[in-house]
């Protein structure tokens, strides 16, 4: 009995160590090429500035502001979120990764990587957007909460789909096609939640809870499913 | 790890791709200390057979089992099998040493690491990015990555590709040493490497 | 046993005309919408069958992924078939629903939460067929497709239950807001039940037929001489 | 190809029946509920509230209504017959092929 306990504890620590080393590897590779982050951040900057430029200081309605914010966030993140899996397939390293690490540790580390990536995008884009477009945030806490929750659920629900798209050969826009329908409700709810934070009226917290519940649910299922996607054949 | 004896048993293995039959009813078993050579013309299924043995691919029929004191389920094979092949590519954006550290399971093998690097003549290149490696150096790195954690079973798919005379020498001397305490399965068409093996099967 | 099931499935040929006649001639018109309301006897069963088909495809995918020893054959193809039927029925649901919306709310489409969520479901399953097309000929097709179907099935409850709860809906009878149901008398309930049964039988019949065709195709592919 | 054909048939069935309902029904059915519906159309998209405040007269079995209903029923039945014949023939063909294949084995 005690032996079994010790074994499982050991396994847990091995899992954590594996995850940390996967993350270290992913960040090293990403830092050396800086492909995903560069593209995402520059895309976000260009779009935000061009929106601000063409608007010429004219204020947008609240709804339009939150739609624009999420469009910018969504499209700047889209490229990078799939990149973490597509890169393994492109460089032919997926077989190497597969024989070195267990599927669970790979999924969790990629999930964490995507979350951190999404947070970076969020922290770069949101202040930029608020500054340039002149968003008047009334409920600051709710605004921050909804940006964080929306980003969290975008990253959570795209991670398994990115794995699927990468395994399917990553042909062109397949990732966008298969992830867009699952992300639509997330975007819809995030937009209305953000718009609520910009309004005078007291915002509801139900939307944030919906986002967190949705992403938690998807994550739980995709952890179970990932080994089937990753260990093909 | 050297004390435990392992047996790799293959029964009635068959593999089909869509409706073309690659091979069928392959059966053999290798024990620790034994080695096996898989030969055959291109496209006869050598690599596929080795992938099935390494647990990377599922066979259409038959079974592969790795037995020590108790049977080891395929999901645990990763810890017992060192596999390498032409499709196992190390990360281009990491240095050789970083790739090795990524694979390294525990600190106990650190001394082994130095001797392996020396053996395969990579010590002076270990801090170069892999994308600047030549294909021979990459192959040496692949071999090091496969044998690094001292797995009891070695499955090597064309280990001699792109190696120069010195590399082949190092490989055969390494395999000669390792043969006594490991199961080795090689897929090769090199007559020199075939001599290293105890037995052989021919596909196609 | 097999014979009984076969006859039960064939009963769709009788059940369907009975349903049509009952829906148009026997059931009384509803108080509020009059004869327009007769579309309910097609709209509700279609919606029910599409959810049923999606759930069946999800469950078959789960079994497919867990079935390591290949005890059941062709489960991935079966779940694909079920999803295909579900998609066709969903399209029909959307059409009957939007006709009803035109008649009672005044426009074919007004982004009611329930309409929104059915569009999400439609898009998700269309994406599934895109994925299957991209994976054609790959050995991983079954596994990746099944995983996607399971994710899709997992999101269904959010669309069916949660979104209409978060956003206020006009849609009358859903499983959650029973209190807002329009009043229906016994004759209408019986008609609705008959319609539900006959559409479910239609689904089972189609599903069975498609599976048999799939098996046939597979066998003909294996033995080229048996083709003609 | 067959599967696509079946799907197309179902879709066509529904489109045609829906079209039939739209085209044929409005003449007669308006007798029954027309005023309420135009009311709901005019005001706001909340027919239940409007409905409750102004309940319509109970059914008025006009000859026109039943005639249209019979017509709609006929159209839908014909469509269903077409679909049923297609399905039935497909079923028979599949059974025949299945038998042939088992015999060949």
XYZ file of C-alpha atoms in Angstrom:
770
model
C 0.000 0.000 0.000
C 2.682 2.447 1.033
C 4.695 1.367 -1.963
C 1.832 2.200 -4.302
C 1.417 5.578 -2.638
C 5.077 6.316 -3.022
C 4.905 5.310 -6.658
C 2.021 7.611 -7.441
C 3.706 10.496 -5.630
C 6.825 9.827 -7.647
C 4.809 9.765 -10.828
C 3.267 13.107 -9.948
C 6.638 14.718 -9.394
C 7.890 13.211 -12.660
C 4.883 14.725 -14.425
C 5.538 18.163 -12.929
C 9.217 17.954 -13.835
C 8.367 16.895 -17.380
C 5.914 19.752 -17.763
C 8.474 22.251 -16.534
C 11.096 20.974 -18.938
C 8.660 21.014 -21.842
C 7.819 24.600 -20.990
C 11.483 25.507 -20.719
C 12.084 23.940 -24.128
C 9.064 25.636 -25.712
C 10.039 29.044 -24.385
C 13.642 28.593 -25.479
C 12.571 27.656 -29.002
C 10.024 30.458 -29.113
C 12.502 32.975 -27.754
C 15.117 32.049 -30.344
C 12.733 32.466 -33.288
C 10.206 34.881 -31.707
C 7.967 34.058 -34.645
C 4.567 33.825 -33.007
C 4.907 36.668 -30.518
C 6.389 39.058 -33.073
C 3.622 38.474 -35.569
C 0.861 38.677 -32.995
C 2.063 41.831 -31.289
C 2.854 43.674 -34.497
C -0.503 42.667 -35.963
C -2.275 43.957 -32.875
C -0.335 47.205 -32.944
C -0.971 47.828 -36.629
C -4.684 47.116 -36.404
C -5.230 49.183 -33.267
C -3.341 52.155 -34.640
C -5.087 51.977 -37.988
C -8.483 51.838 -36.296
C -7.594 54.862 -34.230
C -6.156 56.658 -37.242
C -9.138 56.114 -39.509
C -11.596 56.992 -36.762
C -9.744 60.263 -36.357
C -10.740 60.681 -32.756
C -14.445 60.144 -33.341
C -15.856 58.118 -30.431
C -17.320 54.702 -31.140
C -20.421 53.348 -29.434
C -19.695 51.033 -26.502
C -20.741 47.895 -28.352
C -18.495 48.675 -31.311
C -15.564 49.322 -29.007
C -15.851 45.932 -27.375
C -16.385 44.178 -30.705
C -13.248 45.824 -32.100
C -11.252 44.929 -29.016
C -12.168 41.265 -29.317
C -11.632 41.170 -33.053
C -8.129 42.512 -32.563
C -7.430 40.103 -29.701
C -8.869 37.136 -31.562
C -7.051 37.621 -34.830
C -3.727 38.474 -33.274
C -3.902 35.386 -31.085
C -5.141 33.014 -33.771
C -1.811 32.630 -35.545
C 0.220 32.002 -32.453
C -2.141 29.629 -30.691
C -1.895 27.015 -33.418
C 1.789 27.635 -33.925
C 2.821 25.701 -30.845
C 1.598 22.441 -32.373
C 2.103 23.284 -36.034
C 5.763 24.006 -35.371
C 6.329 20.486 -34.088
C 4.832 19.061 -37.264
C 6.580 21.528 -39.589
C 10.042 20.914 -38.182
C 9.375 17.184 -37.936
C 10.062 17.121 -34.227
C 6.739 15.633 -33.162
C 8.024 12.070 -33.296
C 11.011 13.055 -31.162
C 8.757 14.768 -28.647
C 6.442 11.828 -28.657
C 9.048 9.227 -27.801
C 10.540 11.473 -25.139
C 7.533 12.683 -23.152
C 4.140 11.391 -22.091
C 1.058 12.783 -23.797
C -0.342 14.304 -20.590
C 2.752 16.332 -19.827
C 2.880 17.556 -23.413
C -0.732 18.687 -23.374
C -0.484 20.460 -20.051
C 2.699 22.255 -21.001
C 1.287 23.368 -24.341
C -1.859 24.502 -22.569
C 0.162 26.587 -20.117
C 2.262 27.978 -22.957
C -0.857 29.046 -24.830
C -2.316 30.637 -21.716
C 0.856 32.622 -21.117
C 0.962 33.594 -24.775
C -2.649 34.757 -24.635
C -1.932 36.740 -21.469
C 1.007 38.458 -23.153
C -1.183 39.361 -26.111
C -3.906 40.595 -23.754
C -1.564 42.750 -21.697
C -0.061 44.282 -24.820
C -3.250 44.772 -26.793
C -5.711 45.947 -24.163
C -3.836 49.014 -22.830
C -2.848 49.916 -26.380
C -6.461 49.693 -27.461
C -7.777 51.609 -24.462
C -5.177 54.305 -25.071
C -5.543 54.727 -28.821
C -9.250 54.157 -29.335
C -10.117 56.152 -26.264
C -12.189 53.586 -24.434
C -13.819 54.936 -21.302
C -13.733 52.039 -18.849
C -16.294 52.494 -16.102
C -16.164 49.171 -14.249
C -12.427 48.578 -14.311
C -12.441 45.345 -12.337
C -15.162 43.782 -14.447
C -13.385 44.895 -17.608
C -10.125 43.276 -16.534
C -11.951 40.152 -15.383
C -13.759 39.751 -18.670
C -10.620 40.279 -20.744
C -8.786 37.699 -18.629
C -11.662 35.199 -18.688
C -12.201 35.628 -22.414
C -8.521 35.201 -23.155
C -8.402 32.175 -20.881
C -11.263 30.484 -22.650
C -9.942 31.330 -26.113
C -6.612 29.714 -25.264
C -8.269 26.768 -23.512
C -10.620 25.886 -26.323
C -8.128 26.394 -29.148
C -5.385 24.209 -27.686
C -6.994 20.811 -28.470
C -8.223 22.103 -31.819
C -4.724 23.297 -32.674
C -3.456 19.781 -32.000
C -6.129 18.343 -34.292
C -5.417 20.835 -37.064
C -1.672 20.210 -36.806
C -2.205 16.455 -37.003
C -4.482 16.933 -39.986
C -1.570 18.475 -41.848
C -2.253 22.062 -40.852
C -3.539 22.813 -44.315
C -4.052 26.539 -44.723
C -7.004 27.814 -42.821
C -8.222 24.512 -41.400
C -7.398 25.626 -37.866
C -9.444 28.802 -38.224
C -12.346 26.875 -39.716
C -12.557 24.256 -37.005
C -11.886 26.550 -34.076
C -14.080 29.446 -35.119
C -17.446 27.755 -34.387
C -16.296 26.648 -30.947
C -14.896 30.097 -30.250
C -17.987 31.955 -31.477
C -19.930 31.602 -28.235
C -16.817 32.568 -26.292
C -16.379 35.690 -28.380
C -20.058 36.505 -28.224
C -20.190 36.275 -24.449
C -16.860 38.095 -24.021
C -18.030 40.941 -26.211
C -21.249 41.386 -24.288
C -19.351 41.101 -21.013
C -16.829 43.746 -22.049
C -19.598 45.979 -23.314
C -21.240 45.588 -19.912
C -18.073 46.877 -18.256
C -18.124 49.979 -20.421
C -21.764 50.786 -19.639
C -23.085 52.778 -16.743
C -25.304 49.964 -15.550
C -24.061 47.379 -13.095
C -22.508 44.516 -15.096
C -23.524 40.938 -14.487
C -20.903 38.451 -13.428
C -22.769 35.542 -15.052
C -20.890 36.018 -18.296
C -17.491 35.669 -16.647
C -18.688 32.536 -14.887
C -19.962 31.156 -18.184
C -16.575 31.762 -19.804
C -14.682 30.102 -16.982
C -17.093 27.150 -16.885
C -16.871 26.699 -20.637
C -13.085 26.736 -20.678
C -12.827 24.463 -17.660
C -15.150 21.981 -19.282
C -13.333 22.011 -22.610
C -9.980 21.673 -20.864
C -11.130 18.690 -18.827
C -12.397 16.909 -21.906
C -9.385 17.726 -24.017
C -6.963 16.427 -21.397
C -8.811 13.126 -21.652
C -8.882 13.240 -25.441
C -5.392 14.507 -26.147
C -3.688 11.126 -26.062
C -5.961 9.918 -28.839
C -5.118 12.923 -30.975
C -1.420 12.868 -30.220
C -0.818 9.131 -30.395
C -2.275 8.611 -33.842
C -2.193 5.308 -35.732
C 18.944 -1.987 -14.448
C 21.453 -4.476 -15.775
C 20.223 -7.201 -13.472
C 16.760 -7.561 -14.996
C 16.391 -9.688 -18.070
C 13.885 -8.541 -20.657
C 12.154 -10.419 -23.423
C 10.719 -8.760 -26.500
C 8.134 -11.105 -27.940
C 6.346 -10.656 -31.234
C 3.444 -12.831 -32.242
C 1.785 -13.043 -35.614
C 2.330 -9.406 -36.428
C 0.543 -7.947 -39.436
C 0.257 -4.430 -40.786
C -2.069 -3.125 -43.435
C -2.184 0.361 -44.910
C -5.700 0.933 -46.169
C -6.025 -2.268 -48.173
C -2.392 -3.034 -49.061
C -0.816 -5.674 -46.892
C 2.703 -4.712 -45.828
C 3.591 -7.883 -43.973
C 1.872 -10.599 -42.022
C 2.541 -13.391 -39.530
C 5.902 -12.187 -38.256
C 6.828 -13.931 -35.029
C 10.042 -13.937 -33.048
C 11.370 -13.264 -29.601
C 14.630 -11.678 -28.431
C 16.060 -11.782 -24.945
C 18.539 -9.515 -23.260
C 21.907 -10.171 -24.792
C 20.376 -10.998 -28.136
C 20.251 -8.849 -31.203
C 18.246 -8.902 -34.363
C 18.721 -7.455 -37.787
C 15.812 -6.506 -40.021
C 16.757 -6.347 -43.674
C 14.857 -6.032 -46.901
C 14.460 -3.829 -49.943
C 13.103 -0.291 -49.714
C 9.396 -0.146 -49.020
C 9.258 -3.626 -47.564
C 8.158 -2.319 -44.167
C 11.358 -2.290 -42.119
C 10.666 1.100 -40.608
C 7.037 0.223 -39.981
C 7.997 -2.956 -38.177
C 10.447 -1.052 -36.004
C 7.872 1.608 -35.223
C 5.443 -1.076 -34.116
C 8.142 -2.619 -31.919
C 8.829 0.785 -30.383
C 5.136 1.232 -29.624
C 4.749 4.250 -31.889
C 2.404 2.536 -34.304
C -0.346 0.032 -33.737
C -0.247 -3.226 -35.668
C -3.297 -4.325 -37.651
C -3.040 -7.801 -36.181
C -0.920 -9.673 -33.693
C 0.783 -8.410 -30.566
C 4.082 -7.142 -29.256
C 4.936 -7.592 -25.628
C 7.886 -6.543 -23.554
C 8.298 -8.705 -20.497
C 10.567 -8.234 -17.517
C 9.521 -9.629 -14.157
C 5.999 -8.591 -15.131
C 4.578 -7.471 -18.435
C 5.124 -3.846 -19.272
C 2.124 -2.108 -20.839
C 2.813 -0.226 -24.077
C 2.233 3.153 -22.467
C 5.281 2.538 -20.262
C 7.482 1.477 -23.131
C 8.854 4.943 -23.503
C 10.939 4.400 -20.379
C 12.338 1.091 -21.557
C 12.914 1.592 -25.236
C 15.434 3.763 -26.997
C 14.227 4.383 -30.515
C 15.753 6.409 -33.247
C 15.136 6.687 -36.936
C 15.417 9.110 -39.824
C 12.156 10.825 -38.816
C 13.243 11.553 -35.244
C 14.460 15.113 -35.579
C 15.995 16.996 -32.678
C 14.959 20.619 -32.192
C 16.682 22.888 -34.675
C 16.558 25.928 -32.430
C 18.244 24.248 -29.489
C 21.905 23.393 -29.139
C 23.012 19.787 -29.069
C 23.509 19.927 -25.325
C 20.082 21.450 -24.719
C 18.483 18.696 -26.764
C 20.347 16.152 -24.684
C 19.285 17.811 -21.455
C 15.696 17.798 -22.659
C 15.822 14.025 -23.057
C 17.848 13.294 -19.928
C 15.636 11.553 -17.373
C 17.734 11.966 -14.243
C 21.055 13.387 -13.136
C 22.560 9.924 -12.704
C 23.498 9.771 -16.336
C 25.573 12.956 -16.368
C 28.871 11.071 -16.437
C 27.477 8.852 -19.182
C 26.689 11.960 -21.158
C 30.323 13.074 -21.266
C 31.590 9.698 -22.339
C 28.900 9.434 -25.037
C 29.743 12.861 -26.394
C 33.399 11.884 -26.517
C 32.626 8.528 -28.073
C 30.584 10.046 -30.865
C 32.976 12.947 -31.258
C 30.471 15.736 -30.555
C 32.106 17.351 -27.514
C 33.353 20.397 -29.380
C 30.008 20.910 -31.185
C 27.721 20.548 -28.208
C 26.995 24.255 -27.850
C 26.157 24.806 -31.503
C 22.560 25.122 -32.624
C 21.347 21.922 -34.268
C 20.344 23.800 -37.401
C 24.016 24.465 -38.046
C 24.888 20.772 -37.720
C 25.849 18.683 -40.721
C 23.669 15.664 -41.424
C 26.321 13.310 -40.070
C 26.532 15.274 -36.829
C 22.753 15.191 -36.575
C 22.803 11.429 -36.938
C 25.372 11.150 -34.151
C 23.177 13.333 -31.985
C 20.206 11.078 -32.745
C 22.139 8.043 -31.613
C 23.198 9.755 -28.401
C 19.604 10.800 -27.701
C 18.392 7.233 -28.202
C 20.902 5.564 -25.923
C 21.243 8.355 -23.359
C 18.940 7.036 -20.654
C 20.458 3.555 -20.864
C 17.260 1.836 -21.998
C 17.258 -1.976 -21.895
C 15.906 -2.179 -25.433
C 17.454 -0.356 -28.376
C 15.550 -0.062 -31.625
C 17.632 1.637 -34.281
C 16.308 2.401 -37.717
C 19.205 2.732 -40.187
C 21.686 3.922 -37.569
C 24.528 4.213 -40.072
C 22.940 6.772 -42.413
C 25.148 9.759 -43.205
C 27.912 8.591 -40.892
C 31.525 8.751 -42.007
C 34.045 5.989 -41.408
C 34.863 7.257 -37.922
C 31.189 7.458 -37.017
C 30.548 3.909 -38.180
C 33.516 2.751 -36.181
C 32.171 4.462 -33.061
C 28.708 3.025 -33.648
C 29.876 -0.532 -34.101
C 32.161 -0.395 -31.093
C 29.327 1.042 -29.019
C 26.907 -1.647 -30.174
C 29.499 -4.356 -29.532
C 29.774 -3.201 -25.950
C 26.066 -2.681 -25.395
C 24.991 -5.970 -26.950
C 25.725 -7.997 -23.849
C 23.227 -6.230 -21.590
C 20.567 -5.072 -24.035
C 18.129 -6.152 -26.655
C 19.114 -4.576 -29.948
C 16.958 -4.464 -33.045
C 18.515 -2.919 -36.135
C 17.021 -2.143 -39.500
C 19.767 -1.856 -42.022
C 20.976 -2.734 -45.473
C 24.671 -2.369 -44.643
C 26.502 -5.709 -44.724
C 28.909 -4.417 -42.089
C 26.138 -3.741 -39.606
C 24.360 -6.979 -40.322
C 27.392 -8.803 -39.007
C 26.896 -7.182 -35.615
C 23.612 -8.974 -35.058
C 22.956 -12.403 -33.719
C 19.948 -13.189 -35.865
C 18.132 -11.636 -38.726
C 14.786 -11.491 -40.475
C 14.266 -10.546 -44.052
C 11.163 -8.710 -45.219
C 9.718 -8.452 -48.695
C -35.095 -10.477 -32.879
C -33.444 -9.073 -35.966
C -36.674 -9.593 -37.851
C -38.675 -7.666 -35.267
C -36.268 -4.740 -35.381
C -36.420 -4.763 -39.146
C -40.219 -4.604 -39.120
C -40.140 -1.902 -36.456
C -37.878 0.177 -38.665
C -39.998 -0.435 -41.729
C -43.012 0.876 -39.800
C -41.783 4.340 -40.689
C -43.534 3.904 -44.025
C -46.854 3.775 -42.198
C -46.062 6.066 -39.293
C -45.007 9.024 -41.392
C -48.246 9.420 -43.412
C -50.222 8.906 -40.202
C -48.235 11.713 -38.596
C -48.762 13.999 -41.550
C -52.496 13.390 -41.615
C -52.761 13.781 -37.853
C -50.719 16.970 -37.851
C -52.705 18.659 -40.577
C -56.198 17.278 -40.196
C -56.770 15.676 -36.806
C -55.074 17.994 -34.327
C -56.974 21.191 -33.550
C -55.296 24.497 -34.388
C -53.614 26.200 -31.480
C -55.357 29.045 -29.737
C -52.895 31.713 -30.578
C -51.262 30.925 -33.878
C -54.042 29.010 -35.574
C -53.130 26.671 -38.362
C -49.601 28.004 -38.540
C -48.896 26.198 -35.308
C -49.116 22.872 -37.102
C -45.481 23.333 -38.036
C -44.678 22.483 -34.418
C -45.366 18.813 -35.200
C -42.402 18.912 -37.579
C -40.164 21.471 -35.929
C -39.962 19.895 -32.482
C -39.363 16.304 -33.659
C -36.714 17.511 -36.116
C -34.906 19.356 -33.339
C -35.202 16.349 -31.054
C -33.852 13.974 -33.708
C -30.907 16.226 -34.524
C -29.872 16.401 -30.876
C -30.381 12.638 -30.636
C -28.222 12.068 -33.716
C -25.433 14.279 -32.382
C -25.508 12.566 -29.009
C -25.447 9.142 -30.673
C -22.466 10.164 -32.774
C -20.696 11.453 -29.675
C -21.347 8.284 -27.711
C -20.219 6.106 -30.618
C -17.022 8.160 -30.796
C -16.379 7.607 -27.098
C -16.825 3.871 -27.575
C -14.593 3.999 -30.648
C -11.777 5.650 -28.726
C -12.070 3.326 -25.727
C -12.402 0.190 -27.819
C -8.720 -0.747 -28.041
C -9.210 -4.319 -29.150
C -11.432 -3.455 -32.089
C -14.414 -5.413 -30.853
C -16.802 -3.225 -32.807
C -15.992 -2.414 -36.381
C -16.602 0.784 -38.248
C -17.651 2.881 -35.261
C -15.954 5.981 -36.626
C -17.887 5.617 -39.866
C -21.101 5.127 -37.930
C -20.571 8.229 -35.866
C -19.809 10.105 -39.080
C -23.124 8.886 -40.532
C -25.015 9.884 -37.433
C -23.470 13.343 -37.500
C -24.410 13.644 -41.176
C -28.036 12.790 -40.436
C -27.945 15.173 -37.491
C -26.653 17.965 -39.691
C -29.379 17.388 -42.303
C -32.045 17.377 -39.594
C -30.591 20.500 -38.009
C -30.827 22.297 -41.331
C -34.473 21.232 -41.508
C -35.006 22.401 -37.922
C -33.564 25.792 -38.756
C -35.799 26.074 -41.802
C -39.023 25.071 -40.088
C -38.055 27.230 -37.133
C -37.418 30.287 -39.235
C -40.724 29.843 -41.038
C -42.399 29.728 -37.669
C -40.435 32.772 -36.570
C -41.598 34.611 -39.680
C -45.187 33.751 -38.885
C -45.125 34.536 -35.192
C -42.294 37.043 -34.608
C -42.485 38.766 -37.955
C -39.086 38.001 -39.456
C -37.282 34.918 -40.600
C -34.245 35.596 -38.497
C -33.769 37.864 -35.525
C -30.865 36.370 -33.535
C -32.946 35.038 -30.742
C -30.599 33.172 -28.346
C -32.026 29.874 -29.478
C -31.456 30.730 -33.106
C -27.939 31.829 -32.237
C -27.121 28.625 -30.474
C -28.459 26.467 -33.287
C -26.249 28.405 -35.696
C -23.291 27.632 -33.447
C -24.201 23.955 -33.482
C -24.591 24.008 -37.255
C -21.198 25.664 -37.707
C -19.504 23.221 -35.357
C -20.752 20.229 -37.289
C -19.958 21.821 -40.646
C -16.434 22.312 -39.312
C -16.414 18.614 -38.424
C -17.068 17.716 -42.041
C -14.287 20.097 -43.131
C -11.949 18.328 -40.737
C -12.956 14.931 -42.075
C -12.348 16.147 -45.617
C -8.898 17.422 -44.656
C -8.058 14.089 -43.032
C -9.189 11.944 -45.959
C -6.930 8.960 -46.500
C -4.999 9.393 -43.263
C -4.933 6.591 -40.743
C -5.564 9.056 -37.929
C -8.857 10.130 -39.465
C -11.078 8.107 -37.173
C -9.379 9.151 -33.967
C -9.105 12.856 -34.660
C -12.629 13.031 -36.063
C -14.020 11.195 -33.056
C -12.173 13.491 -30.677
C -13.673 16.493 -32.412
C -17.147 14.945 -32.211
C -16.716 14.418 -28.482
C -15.653 18.035 -27.990
C -18.653 19.064 -30.080
C -21.008 16.915 -28.029
C -19.531 18.351 -24.850
C -20.369 21.862 -25.954
C -23.962 20.941 -26.811
C -25.330 21.400 -23.259
C -23.883 24.895 -23.171
C -25.776 25.788 -26.304
C -28.994 23.954 -25.524
C -29.306 24.956 -21.868
C -26.910 27.677 -20.816
C -26.979 30.331 -23.510
C -30.786 30.651 -23.571
C -30.637 30.962 -19.803
C -28.047 33.725 -19.806
C -29.759 35.740 -22.518
C -33.489 36.248 -22.410
C -35.298 34.189 -25.038
C -38.567 34.476 -26.917
C -38.598 30.842 -27.857
C -41.648 29.222 -26.273
C -41.111 25.632 -25.278
C -37.650 24.579 -24.236
C -36.657 22.103 -21.665
C -35.729 24.769 -19.152
C -38.554 27.230 -19.281
C -41.442 24.841 -19.031
C -43.583 27.480 -17.394
C -43.756 29.467 -20.573
C -45.169 26.564 -22.574
C -48.113 27.335 -24.776
C -51.221 25.528 -23.687
C -51.705 22.278 -25.599
C -54.634 19.900 -25.262
C -54.537 16.102 -25.329
C -55.047 15.744 -29.043
C -52.107 18.011 -29.718
C -49.905 16.176 -27.258
C -50.783 12.842 -28.864
C -49.988 14.211 -32.307
C -46.696 15.617 -31.099
C -45.792 12.294 -29.503
C -46.646 10.388 -32.675
C -44.543 12.817 -34.669
C -41.636 12.396 -32.227
C -41.840 8.621 -32.496
C -42.118 8.535 -36.243
C -39.222 10.947 -36.747
C -37.094 8.929 -34.337
C -37.932 5.770 -36.266
C -37.063 7.597 -39.476
C -33.703 8.500 -37.952
C -33.024 4.909 -36.895
C -34.038 3.650 -40.324
C -31.813 6.123 -42.175
C -28.932 5.477 -39.808
C -29.217 1.739 -40.326
C -29.427 2.137 -44.080
C -26.372 4.375 -44.229
C -24.372 1.995 -42.070
C -25.283 -0.924 -44.278
C -24.218 1.020 -47.358
C -20.947 1.895 -45.645
C -20.245 -1.754 -44.821
C -21.055 -2.734 -48.391
C -18.675 -0.123 -49.785
C -15.963 -1.295 -47.467
C -16.387 -4.896 -48.522
C -16.486 -4.064 -52.200
C -13.268 -2.117 -51.729
C -11.651 -5.131 -50.094
C -12.672 -7.640 -52.731
C -12.593 -5.912 -56.079
C -14.023 -8.969 -57.832
C -17.213 -8.903 -55.853
C -18.034 -5.469 -57.173
C -20.173 -6.541 -60.092
C -22.378 9.445 -53.176
C -25.475 7.633 -51.959
C -25.170 9.227 -48.538
C -25.057 12.663 -50.054
C -28.082 11.797 -52.141
C -30.033 10.737 -49.094
C -29.091 13.943 -47.298
C -30.088 15.970 -50.348
C -33.406 14.150 -50.535
C -34.212 14.890 -46.919
C -33.268 18.524 -47.354
C -35.328 18.769 -50.539
C -38.262 17.144 -48.756
C -38.152 19.737 -46.072
C -37.621 22.672 -48.396
C -40.528 21.663 -50.577
C -42.840 20.995 -47.679
C -41.869 24.280 -46.082
C -42.458 26.090 -49.346
C -45.815 24.369 -49.682
C -46.774 25.470 -46.193
C -45.801 29.065 -46.952
C -47.403 29.249 -50.365
C -50.596 27.324 -49.857
C -51.485 28.020 -46.262
C -51.795 31.787 -45.805
C -55.127 32.183 -47.661
C -57.142 30.064 -45.291
C -55.252 30.209 -42.069
C -55.540 33.943 -41.836
C -59.252 33.504 -41.254
C -58.428 31.877 -37.973
C -55.516 33.769 -36.540
C -54.804 36.512 -38.976
C -55.640 39.461 -36.793
C -53.505 38.280 -33.925
C -50.555 37.628 -36.153
C -50.670 40.945 -37.875
C -50.887 42.471 -34.422
C -47.790 40.673 -33.259
C -45.996 41.580 -36.461
C -46.824 45.193 -36.108
C -45.943 45.781 -32.503
C -43.027 43.958 -30.958
C -41.528 40.515 -31.225
C -43.291 39.209 -28.120
C -46.375 37.425 -29.335
C -47.180 35.770 -26.042
C -47.809 38.968 -24.168
C -49.879 40.418 -26.962
C -51.691 37.151 -27.241
C -52.653 37.010 -23.629
C -53.999 40.527 -23.597
C -56.159 39.945 -26.657
C -57.193 36.294 -26.970
C -58.550 35.475 -30.430
C -61.956 33.967 -31.076
C -62.021 30.196 -30.926
C -61.713 28.238 -34.129
C -64.084 29.085 -36.905
C -64.134 26.051 -39.176
C -64.489 27.881 -42.438
C -64.740 25.831 -45.596
C -61.704 27.651 -47.029
C -59.425 26.651 -44.194
C -60.182 22.979 -44.396
C -59.766 23.053 -48.145
C -56.287 24.533 -47.884
C -55.448 22.118 -45.114
C -56.458 19.198 -47.312
C -54.370 20.640 -50.109
C -51.296 21.006 -47.868
C -51.768 17.502 -46.521
C -51.938 16.206 -50.073
C -48.760 17.999 -51.115
C -46.813 16.819 -48.082
C -48.079 13.267 -48.532
C -46.997 13.239 -52.164
C -43.549 14.466 -51.188
C -43.328 11.806 -48.503
C -44.383 9.146 -51.001
C -41.573 10.167 -53.311
C -39.059 9.994 -50.503
C -40.471 6.687 -49.309
C -40.239 5.099 -52.757
C -36.635 6.238 -53.030
C -35.793 4.860 -49.592
C -37.618 1.608 -50.227
C -35.807 0.965 -53.498
C -32.486 1.810 -51.894
C -33.244 -0.616 -49.077
C -34.049 -3.402 -51.515
C -30.896 -2.768 -53.534
C -28.738 -2.825 -50.420
C -30.325 -6.069 -49.229
C -29.728 -7.660 -52.609
C -26.079 -6.602 -52.662
C -25.584 -7.866 -49.116
C -26.959 -11.248 -50.080
C -24.761 -11.424 -53.177
C -21.636 -10.616 -51.228
C -22.303 -13.215 -48.546
C -22.977 -15.786 -51.251
C -19.688 -14.982 -52.982
C -17.849 -15.641 -49.780
